[in-house]
Short mmCIF file of C-alpha atoms (C1' of nucleotides) in Angstrom, two decimals:
data_model
loop_
_atom_site.label_atom_id
_atom_site.label_comp_id
_atom_site.label_asym_id
_atom_site.label_seq_id
_atom_site.Cartn_x
_atom_site.Cartn_y
_atom_site.Cartn_z
CA MET A 1 169.87 84.56 99.98
CA ASP A 2 169.17 82.75 103.27
CA ALA A 3 167.02 85.64 104.38
CA LEU A 4 165.09 85.59 101.12
CA TYR A 5 164.61 81.85 101.24
CA SER A 6 163.41 81.84 104.81
CA ALA A 7 160.99 84.64 104.05
CA LEU A 8 159.70 83.41 100.70
CA GLU A 9 159.84 79.63 100.81
CA PRO A 10 157.00 79.27 103.34
CA LYS A 11 154.88 81.71 101.37
CA LEU A 12 155.39 79.74 98.18
CA ARG A 13 154.73 76.43 99.93
CA GLU A 14 151.54 77.81 101.44
CA ARG A 15 150.33 78.73 97.96
CA GLY A 16 151.37 75.37 96.50
CA GLN A 17 153.95 77.10 94.33
CA TRP A 18 157.24 75.75 95.64
CA GLU A 19 157.53 73.18 92.84
CA LEU A 20 156.71 75.86 90.26
CA PHE A 21 159.67 77.82 91.58
CA GLU A 22 162.14 74.96 92.04
CA GLU A 23 161.30 72.90 88.99
CA ILE A 24 160.37 75.54 86.45
CA GLU A 25 161.27 79.17 87.11
CA LEU A 26 164.65 78.66 88.77
CA PRO A 27 166.17 76.11 86.37
CA LEU A 28 164.83 78.13 83.44
CA CYS A 29 167.05 81.08 84.45
CA ARG A 30 170.28 79.45 83.33
CA CYS A 31 168.68 78.19 80.15
CA LEU A 32 167.50 81.72 79.26
CA ALA A 33 170.84 83.24 80.21
CA GLU A 34 172.62 80.94 77.78
CA MET A 35 170.10 81.70 75.04
CA GLU A 36 170.54 85.43 75.54
CA LEU A 37 174.31 85.02 75.43
CA ALA A 38 174.24 82.84 72.31
CA GLY A 39 172.05 85.22 70.30
CA CYS A 40 170.97 84.71 66.71
CA ARG A 41 173.08 85.36 63.65
CA VAL A 42 171.56 87.80 61.17
CA ASP A 43 172.56 88.35 57.53
CA SER A 44 173.17 92.08 57.83
CA LYS A 45 173.86 92.60 54.12
CA ALA A 46 170.56 90.98 53.14
CA LEU A 47 168.76 92.92 55.85
CA SER A 48 170.10 96.27 54.75
CA ASP A 49 169.39 95.48 51.06
CA PHE A 50 165.86 94.56 52.04
CA GLY A 51 165.56 97.82 53.96
CA GLY A 52 166.57 99.71 50.82
CA LEU A 53 163.95 97.88 48.77
CA LEU A 54 161.29 98.71 51.34
CA SER A 55 162.28 102.39 51.36
CA ARG A 56 162.07 102.69 47.60
CA ARG A 57 158.67 101.02 47.43
CA ALA A 58 157.37 103.12 50.32
CA GLU A 59 158.50 106.30 48.55
CA GLU A 60 156.61 105.30 45.40
CA LEU A 61 153.50 104.69 47.46
CA GLU A 62 153.96 107.99 49.23
CA SER A 63 153.72 109.92 45.99
CA ASP A 64 150.80 107.73 44.84
CA ILE A 65 148.97 108.59 48.04
CA TYR A 66 149.63 112.34 47.66
CA ARG A 67 148.37 112.18 44.09
CA LEU A 68 145.26 110.16 45.02
CA ALA A 69 144.54 112.38 48.03
CA ASP A 70 145.29 115.52 46.03
CA GLY A 71 147.79 116.94 48.52
CA GLU A 72 150.69 116.21 50.84
CA PHE A 73 150.33 115.31 54.50
CA ASN A 74 151.97 113.06 57.10
CA ILE A 75 150.69 109.60 56.27
CA ASN A 76 152.14 108.30 59.54
CA SER A 77 149.82 110.55 61.53
CA PRO A 78 146.45 108.85 62.11
CA LYS A 79 145.02 112.29 62.88
CA GLN A 80 146.09 113.81 59.55
CA LEU A 81 145.18 110.64 57.65
CA GLY A 82 141.71 110.67 59.19
CA GLU A 83 141.19 114.30 58.18
CA VAL A 84 142.17 113.51 54.60
CA LEU A 85 140.05 110.35 54.30
CA PHE A 86 136.92 111.35 56.14
CA ASP A 87 136.75 115.15 56.02
CA ARG A 88 138.37 116.07 52.72
CA LEU A 89 137.61 112.95 50.61
CA GLY A 90 134.35 112.29 52.43
CA LEU A 91 134.85 108.53 52.72
CA SER A 92 132.61 106.60 55.09
CA HIS A 93 134.02 106.24 58.56
CA GLY A 94 133.78 103.12 60.74
CA LYS A 95 134.42 103.05 64.45
CA LYS A 96 135.61 105.88 66.63
CA THR A 97 138.74 106.06 68.74
CA LYS A 98 139.22 108.37 71.72
CA THR A 99 140.65 111.02 69.43
CA GLY A 100 138.73 110.69 66.17
CA TRP A 101 137.76 108.23 63.46
CA SER A 102 139.81 105.06 63.36
CA THR A 103 142.13 104.55 60.41
CA ASN A 104 143.20 101.02 61.29
CA ALA A 105 143.57 98.13 58.84
CA ASP A 106 140.01 96.91 59.47
CA VAL A 107 138.57 100.28 58.47
CA LEU A 108 140.89 100.75 55.48
CA GLU A 109 139.97 97.32 54.12
CA LYS A 110 136.31 98.25 54.10
CA LEU A 111 137.21 101.43 52.16
CA ARG A 112 139.00 99.49 49.44
CA GLY A 113 136.02 99.54 47.07
CA GLU A 114 135.33 103.17 47.80
CA HIS A 115 138.65 104.83 46.98
CA PRO A 116 142.03 103.54 45.70
CA VAL A 117 143.92 105.51 48.36
CA ALA A 118 142.82 103.00 51.03
CA ASP A 119 144.77 100.20 49.42
CA ALA A 120 147.81 102.43 48.94
CA VAL A 121 147.80 103.39 52.63
CA LEU A 122 147.49 99.75 53.70
CA GLU A 123 150.50 98.82 51.61
CA TYR A 124 152.40 101.90 52.77
CA ARG A 125 151.75 100.91 56.38
CA GLN A 126 153.02 97.37 55.77
CA LEU A 127 156.23 98.59 54.13
CA THR A 128 157.06 101.26 56.70
CA LYS A 129 156.35 98.81 59.55
CA LEU A 130 158.76 96.26 58.06
CA LYS A 131 161.35 98.96 57.44
CA SER A 132 161.31 100.73 60.80
CA THR A 133 160.61 97.92 63.26
CA TYR A 134 162.41 95.05 61.55
CA ALA A 135 164.97 96.14 58.93
CA ASP A 136 166.21 99.21 60.81
CA GLY A 137 165.35 97.84 64.25
CA LEU A 138 167.35 94.65 63.89
CA LEU A 139 170.33 96.40 62.28
CA LYS A 140 170.40 98.82 65.19
CA ALA A 141 170.46 95.91 67.64
CA LEU A 142 173.19 93.99 65.82
CA ASP A 143 176.28 93.13 67.88
CA PRO A 144 179.76 93.38 66.30
CA ASP A 145 179.91 89.59 65.84
CA GLY A 146 176.87 89.69 63.55
CA ARG A 147 174.42 88.32 66.11
CA VAL A 148 171.38 89.92 67.76
CA ARG A 149 170.88 89.25 71.46
CA THR A 150 167.42 89.67 72.90
CA SER A 151 166.54 89.95 76.54
CA PHE A 152 163.97 87.41 77.76
CA GLN A 153 161.82 88.65 80.63
CA MET A 154 160.37 86.11 83.06
CA THR A 155 158.49 88.52 85.33
CA VAL A 156 156.47 90.65 82.97
CA THR A 157 153.40 88.80 81.71
CA ALA A 158 150.26 88.05 83.68
CA THR A 159 150.01 84.50 82.35
CA GLY A 160 153.54 83.15 82.77
CA ARG A 161 154.63 83.59 79.19
CA LEU A 162 158.06 85.01 78.49
CA SER A 163 158.47 88.32 76.77
CA SER A 164 161.35 89.48 74.58
CA THR A 165 162.80 92.98 74.30
CA GLU A 166 165.56 95.01 72.67
CA PRO A 167 165.04 93.56 70.17
CA ASN A 168 161.75 91.70 70.47
CA LEU A 169 162.46 88.44 68.64
CA GLN A 170 159.02 87.00 69.43
CA ASN A 171 157.19 89.12 66.88
CA ILE A 172 159.25 88.63 63.72
CA PRO A 173 156.79 88.64 60.76
CA THR A 174 155.37 85.40 59.41
CA ARG A 175 151.92 86.19 58.04
CA THR A 176 152.73 87.78 54.68
CA ASP A 177 155.24 86.71 52.03
CA LEU A 178 157.03 90.06 52.14
CA GLY A 179 157.18 90.10 55.94
CA SER A 180 158.40 86.54 56.24
CA GLU A 181 161.44 87.53 54.16
CA ILE A 182 162.77 88.90 57.44
CA ARG A 183 162.91 85.33 58.76
CA ARG A 184 165.10 84.35 55.83
CA MET A 185 167.72 86.74 57.25
CA PHE A 186 168.01 84.80 60.52
CA VAL A 187 170.79 82.37 59.63
CA PRO A 188 173.11 79.91 61.42
CA GLU A 189 176.93 80.01 61.55
CA ALA A 190 178.70 78.45 58.55
CA GLY A 191 178.28 74.68 58.70
CA ASN A 192 175.30 74.94 61.03
CA VAL A 193 171.54 74.74 60.56
CA LEU A 194 168.52 76.09 62.42
CA VAL A 195 166.10 73.52 63.78
CA ASP A 196 162.60 74.75 64.50
CA ALA A 197 160.07 72.76 66.53
CA ASP A 198 156.57 73.93 67.36
CA TYR A 199 153.68 72.53 69.37
CA SER A 200 150.58 71.75 67.34
CA GLN A 201 147.43 73.40 68.82
CA ILE A 202 148.83 73.32 72.34
CA GLU A 203 146.20 75.65 73.82
CA LEU A 204 143.23 73.75 72.35
CA ARG A 205 144.74 70.45 73.47
CA LEU A 206 145.04 71.87 76.97
CA LEU A 207 141.44 73.05 76.80
CA ALA A 208 140.42 69.49 75.84
CA HIS A 209 142.51 68.08 78.69
CA ILE A 210 141.50 70.57 81.37
CA SER A 211 137.79 70.65 80.48
CA GLY A 212 137.73 66.89 79.95
CA ASP A 213 135.21 67.33 77.13
CA GLU A 214 134.86 63.89 75.53
CA GLY A 215 134.04 65.12 72.04
CA MET A 216 136.98 67.49 71.92
CA ARG A 217 139.29 64.82 73.32
CA ALA A 218 138.05 62.37 70.70
CA ALA A 219 138.70 64.93 67.97
CA PHE A 220 142.34 65.16 69.06
CA LEU A 221 142.69 61.42 69.63
CA SER A 222 141.52 60.79 66.05
CA GLY A 223 144.75 62.48 64.97
CA GLY A 224 143.23 64.35 62.03
CA ASP A 225 142.88 68.02 61.17
CA PHE A 226 141.37 69.43 64.36
CA HIS A 227 139.61 72.44 62.81
CA ALA A 228 138.05 70.21 60.15
CA GLU A 229 137.02 67.72 62.85
CA THR A 230 135.43 70.59 64.76
CA ALA A 231 133.59 71.75 61.61
CA SER A 232 132.31 68.24 60.96
CA ARG A 233 130.89 67.99 64.48
CA VAL A 234 129.58 71.53 64.79
CA PHE A 235 127.96 71.65 61.33
CA GLY A 236 126.79 68.06 61.54
CA VAL A 237 128.29 66.86 58.27
CA GLU A 238 130.55 63.96 57.35
CA ARG A 239 134.22 64.70 57.67
CA LYS A 240 134.63 64.43 53.85
CA ASP A 241 131.87 66.98 53.28
CA VAL A 242 133.54 69.74 55.30
CA THR A 243 134.06 72.71 52.98
CA HIS A 244 136.91 75.19 53.12
CA GLU A 245 134.51 77.83 54.43
CA MET A 246 133.15 75.56 57.16
CA ARG A 247 136.67 74.80 58.31
CA ARG A 248 137.58 78.49 58.30
CA ARG A 249 134.62 79.34 60.50
CA ALA A 250 135.20 76.46 62.88
CA LYS A 251 138.82 77.57 63.20
CA ALA A 252 137.72 81.10 64.09
CA VAL A 253 135.36 79.74 66.76
CA ASN A 254 138.11 77.49 68.20
CA PHE A 255 140.44 80.45 68.28
CA GLY A 256 137.88 82.73 69.88
CA ILE A 257 136.79 80.23 72.54
CA VAL A 258 140.25 80.30 74.09
CA TYR A 259 139.97 84.08 74.54
CA GLY A 260 136.37 84.22 75.74
CA ILE A 261 135.20 85.88 72.56
CA SER A 262 131.77 87.51 72.06
CA ALA A 263 129.35 86.85 69.19
CA PHE A 264 130.01 90.38 67.98
CA SER A 265 133.77 89.90 67.62
CA LEU A 266 133.34 86.48 66.06
CA SER A 267 130.98 87.96 63.46
CA GLN A 268 133.60 90.62 62.67
CA ASP A 269 136.19 87.90 62.35
CA ILE A 270 134.39 85.64 59.92
CA GLY A 271 132.27 88.27 58.18
CA THR A 272 128.80 87.12 59.13
CA THR A 273 125.91 88.63 61.03
CA GLN A 274 126.07 88.67 64.78
CA LYS A 275 123.06 86.36 64.85
CA GLU A 276 124.82 83.78 62.70
CA ALA A 277 127.96 84.02 64.85
CA LYS A 278 125.87 83.40 67.94
CA ALA A 279 124.33 80.35 66.27
CA TYR A 280 127.84 78.99 65.65
CA MET A 281 128.80 79.50 69.26
CA ASP A 282 125.61 77.81 70.44
CA ALA A 283 126.28 74.90 68.10
CA TYR A 284 129.86 74.74 69.36
CA PHE A 285 128.80 74.50 72.98
CA ALA A 286 126.11 71.96 72.12
CA THR A 287 128.81 69.89 70.40
CA PHE A 288 131.32 70.27 73.22
CA PRO A 289 129.14 70.62 76.35
CA GLY A 290 132.11 69.87 78.59
CA VAL A 291 133.79 73.06 77.37
CA ARG A 292 130.83 75.19 78.40
CA ALA A 293 130.65 73.42 81.77
CA TYR A 294 134.35 74.05 82.29
CA MET A 295 133.99 77.73 81.39
CA ASP A 296 131.14 78.14 83.87
CA ARG A 297 133.10 76.26 86.49
CA VAL A 298 136.32 78.24 86.13
CA VAL A 299 134.58 81.62 86.34
CA GLU A 300 132.57 80.51 89.39
CA GLN A 301 135.72 79.20 91.09
CA ALA A 302 137.53 82.45 90.27
CA ARG A 303 134.74 84.47 91.88
CA THR A 304 135.04 82.35 95.03
CA ASP A 305 138.85 82.34 95.24
CA GLY A 306 139.65 85.72 93.74
CA TYR A 307 142.21 84.11 91.46
CA VAL A 308 142.72 81.50 88.75
CA GLU A 309 145.68 79.16 88.32
CA THR A 310 147.39 76.86 85.83
CA LEU A 311 147.92 73.09 86.10
CA TYR A 312 151.29 73.91 87.68
CA HIS A 313 149.75 76.39 90.15
CA ARG A 314 150.87 79.59 88.55
CA ARG A 315 148.36 82.11 89.79
CA ARG A 316 146.69 85.30 88.59
CA ASP A 317 144.64 87.41 90.95
CA LEU A 318 141.35 88.66 89.55
CA PRO A 319 140.02 91.64 91.53
CA GLU A 320 138.14 92.64 88.35
CA LEU A 321 135.56 89.91 88.96
CA SER A 322 134.04 91.78 91.88
CA SER A 323 133.95 95.14 90.11
CA SER A 324 130.63 96.93 89.74
CA ASN A 325 131.74 98.07 86.29
CA PHE A 326 130.25 95.73 83.69
CA ASN A 327 133.13 96.06 81.22
CA LEU A 328 135.77 95.47 83.84
CA ARG A 329 133.88 92.47 85.19
CA SER A 330 133.51 91.02 81.69
CA PHE A 331 137.20 91.49 81.14
CA GLY A 332 137.85 89.58 84.37
CA GLU A 333 135.70 86.72 83.12
CA ARG A 334 137.58 86.49 79.82
CA VAL A 335 140.88 86.51 81.67
CA ALA A 336 139.62 83.78 84.01
CA LEU A 337 138.88 81.67 80.94
CA ASN A 338 142.11 82.37 79.11
CA MET A 339 144.83 82.51 81.77
CA PRO A 340 144.71 78.84 82.87
CA ILE A 341 145.00 77.73 79.23
CA GLN A 342 147.61 80.21 78.02
CA GLY A 343 149.48 79.93 81.33
CA THR A 344 149.56 76.14 81.34
CA ALA A 345 150.90 76.24 77.77
CA ALA A 346 153.63 78.57 79.03
CA ASP A 347 154.41 76.19 81.94
CA VAL A 348 154.63 73.21 79.58
CA MET A 349 156.92 75.08 77.21
CA LYS A 350 159.21 76.13 80.05
CA LEU A 351 159.45 72.53 81.24
CA ALA A 352 160.24 71.47 77.68
CA MET A 353 162.98 74.10 77.42
CA ILE A 354 164.64 72.81 80.59
CA ALA A 355 164.42 69.21 79.37
CA VAL A 356 165.77 70.10 75.90
CA TRP A 357 168.56 72.17 77.42
CA LYS A 358 169.68 69.28 79.66
CA ARG A 359 169.66 66.74 76.86
CA LEU A 360 171.51 69.02 74.46
CA LYS A 361 174.20 69.50 77.11
CA ALA A 362 174.56 65.73 77.49
CA GLU A 363 174.12 64.55 73.93
CA LEU A 364 174.70 67.34 71.41
CA THR A 365 177.32 69.59 72.93
CA GLN A 366 177.65 71.72 69.79
CA ALA A 367 173.94 72.49 69.69
CA ARG A 368 172.33 75.40 71.52
CA LEU A 369 168.87 76.74 72.09
CA VAL A 370 168.62 80.22 70.61
CA LEU A 371 164.96 81.30 70.62
CA GLN A 372 161.55 80.62 72.11
CA VAL A 373 158.37 82.04 70.56
CA HIS A 374 155.64 80.79 72.95
CA ASP A 375 154.91 77.48 71.21
CA GLU A 376 158.09 77.24 69.16
CA LEU A 377 161.74 76.47 69.99
CA ILE A 378 164.73 77.16 67.76
CA VAL A 379 168.06 75.38 68.07
CA GLU A 380 171.26 76.13 66.18
CA CYS A 381 173.52 73.11 65.61
CA PRO A 382 176.05 71.59 63.20
CA ALA A 383 174.36 70.41 59.99
CA ALA A 384 175.43 66.86 60.82
CA ASP A 385 173.38 66.98 64.03
CA ALA A 386 170.18 68.29 62.43
CA GLU A 387 168.31 64.99 62.43
CA LYS A 388 169.29 64.17 66.02
CA ALA A 389 168.38 67.64 67.25
CA SER A 390 164.99 67.47 65.53
CA THR A 391 164.19 64.12 67.13
CA LEU A 392 165.40 65.31 70.52
CA LEU A 393 163.26 68.46 70.37
CA LYS A 394 160.17 66.52 69.32
CA GLU A 395 160.65 63.87 72.01
CA GLU A 396 161.22 66.29 74.86
CA MET A 397 158.45 68.70 73.85
CA GLU A 398 155.91 65.89 73.47
CA GLY A 399 156.99 63.96 76.54
CA VAL A 400 157.13 66.75 79.06
CA ALA A 401 153.49 66.49 80.19
CA GLN A 402 151.11 63.55 80.38
CA LEU A 403 147.73 64.76 79.16
CA SER A 404 144.52 62.93 78.30
CA VAL A 405 145.08 63.94 74.66
CA PRO A 406 148.30 63.62 72.64
CA LEU A 407 150.70 66.57 72.84
CA THR A 408 152.43 66.79 69.47
CA ALA A 409 155.29 68.85 68.08
CA ASP A 410 156.66 69.14 64.55
CA ALA A 411 160.32 69.81 63.82
CA HIS A 412 162.07 70.95 60.64
CA TRP A 413 165.46 72.38 59.81
CA GLY A 414 166.99 74.65 57.21
CA LYS A 415 169.62 77.23 56.32
CA ASN A 416 167.50 80.05 57.73
CA TRP A 417 164.54 80.54 60.06
CA LEU A 418 161.99 80.69 57.22
CA GLU A 419 163.19 77.38 55.75
CA ALA A 420 163.33 75.78 59.18
CA LYS A 421 159.68 76.61 59.78
CA GLY A 422 158.98 73.87 57.22
"C1'" DT B 1 157.97 112.39 78.71
"C1'" DC B 2 153.86 109.96 77.96
"C1'" DG B 3 149.24 108.54 76.21
"C1'" DA B 4 147.17 107.14 71.97
"C1'" DT B 5 147.20 104.66 67.71
"C1'" DC B 6 148.77 101.33 64.84
"C1'" DA B 7 150.92 96.86 63.58
"C1'" DC B 8 153.77 92.73 64.33
"C1'" DG B 9 153.83 87.90 66.93
"C1'" DC B 10 151.39 83.72 69.55
"C1'" DC C 1 120.76 96.39 77.41
"C1'" DC C 2 125.80 97.23 78.87
"C1'" DC C 3 129.58 96.60 74.61
"C1'" DT C 4 132.33 93.59 72.64
"C1'" DG C 5 139.09 88.41 71.87
"C1'" DA C 6 143.88 86.69 75.85
"C1'" DC C 7 149.11 87.94 76.21
"C1'" DG C 8 153.05 90.89 74.70
"C1'" DT C 9 156.84 95.09 72.24
"C1'" DG C 10 157.97 98.96 69.39
"C1'" DA C 11 157.55 102.97 66.12
"C1'" DT C 12 155.42 107.19 65.52
"C1'" DC C 13 152.71 111.25 66.45
"C1'" DG C 14 151.51 115.04 69.11
"C1'" DA C 15 150.20 117.18 73.44
"C1'" DT C 16 152.47 118.50 77.69
#
DNA sequence: TCGATCACGC
DNA sequence: CCCTGACGTGATCGAT
């Protein structure tokens, strides 16, 4: 230990990362260890019943697909599926992969009007994914005491996020009604509840803070619906005249900006022409000029330094920026834009976890942190402590960093993870 | 065993 | 014009 400290401490200090180590990474270790040890209780009966339901429905779809395709084949093989769809049935193909025509969800959705088998395959894919990865996967990982225990990795991601393996509890379905049923099967011990608290728009708030863009800061300070506020400013209409479609498009632009999106991908996202998507991006940058200035600044700085860093000095090296390969260089630029935002969000969440963990130890000894999903924390506690735990989570998550825009978190509780999501 | 494809999360 | 959204994990296929 002494040898490691004497070798590594000066290196960290030189890079301005000693505080990152002492105040974030090191104290987080114990917190994560306790979370891993606590695990999450799963209703195994409900899970295995659900698995049975999925199997039966997948089997029905399987025979539908064989009938519609006029022959049997391995639906799980993209190669065989592609041959059936594009060679035998002659359906129109979209983009290519390295090995043939793509059969991904994007492509199948476009084929919906062309042949009923597309819809059947989409549904088949959803069911078999839920069955194999979640129903079977979680049952396989179940410990004898009825709890699943993930492993949180601190040294895997390039941005400072955690990752979760064996089982991955950071990608439990939420998007579809059928998929989110899996969350209903994450339950507390008898007499307990699950409390779920999540940051609202943390990455966009950090973009507003870090870029210092006045318009974007004002949109958050107004306390309203941020995507609708964005739409109002970008489309130049009164807040009350923002349509559902305008909000949807503004949301897609907000989302894409954080990742360094192109006009092409944005147009794919919102279903417009590339020209129209570019017009939205231009309007966005005209509305929030500080964001564009920040993006130019961060890429320029990254080219000079060879790395980017978060507010807490977590660093990512970017050798890609000096590549002669256009695609690789472009990738480096997108990473330079995204890492400081995503990474600072990860830093903030880690600080919040440490703060929550300390206060729970002092004030709610029966409560324990059980999961983290990037912008969301889940605590299991006695039902009688639900209100206190919710308040504690909200206070610590919101108070952990002082930004030039409000940092807000919402907390709910329930008798399972789905309910606790609120 | 491993790369490719696909699909789930944020 | 290049070619096209960050970060992850896991199941499955199929070539080796």
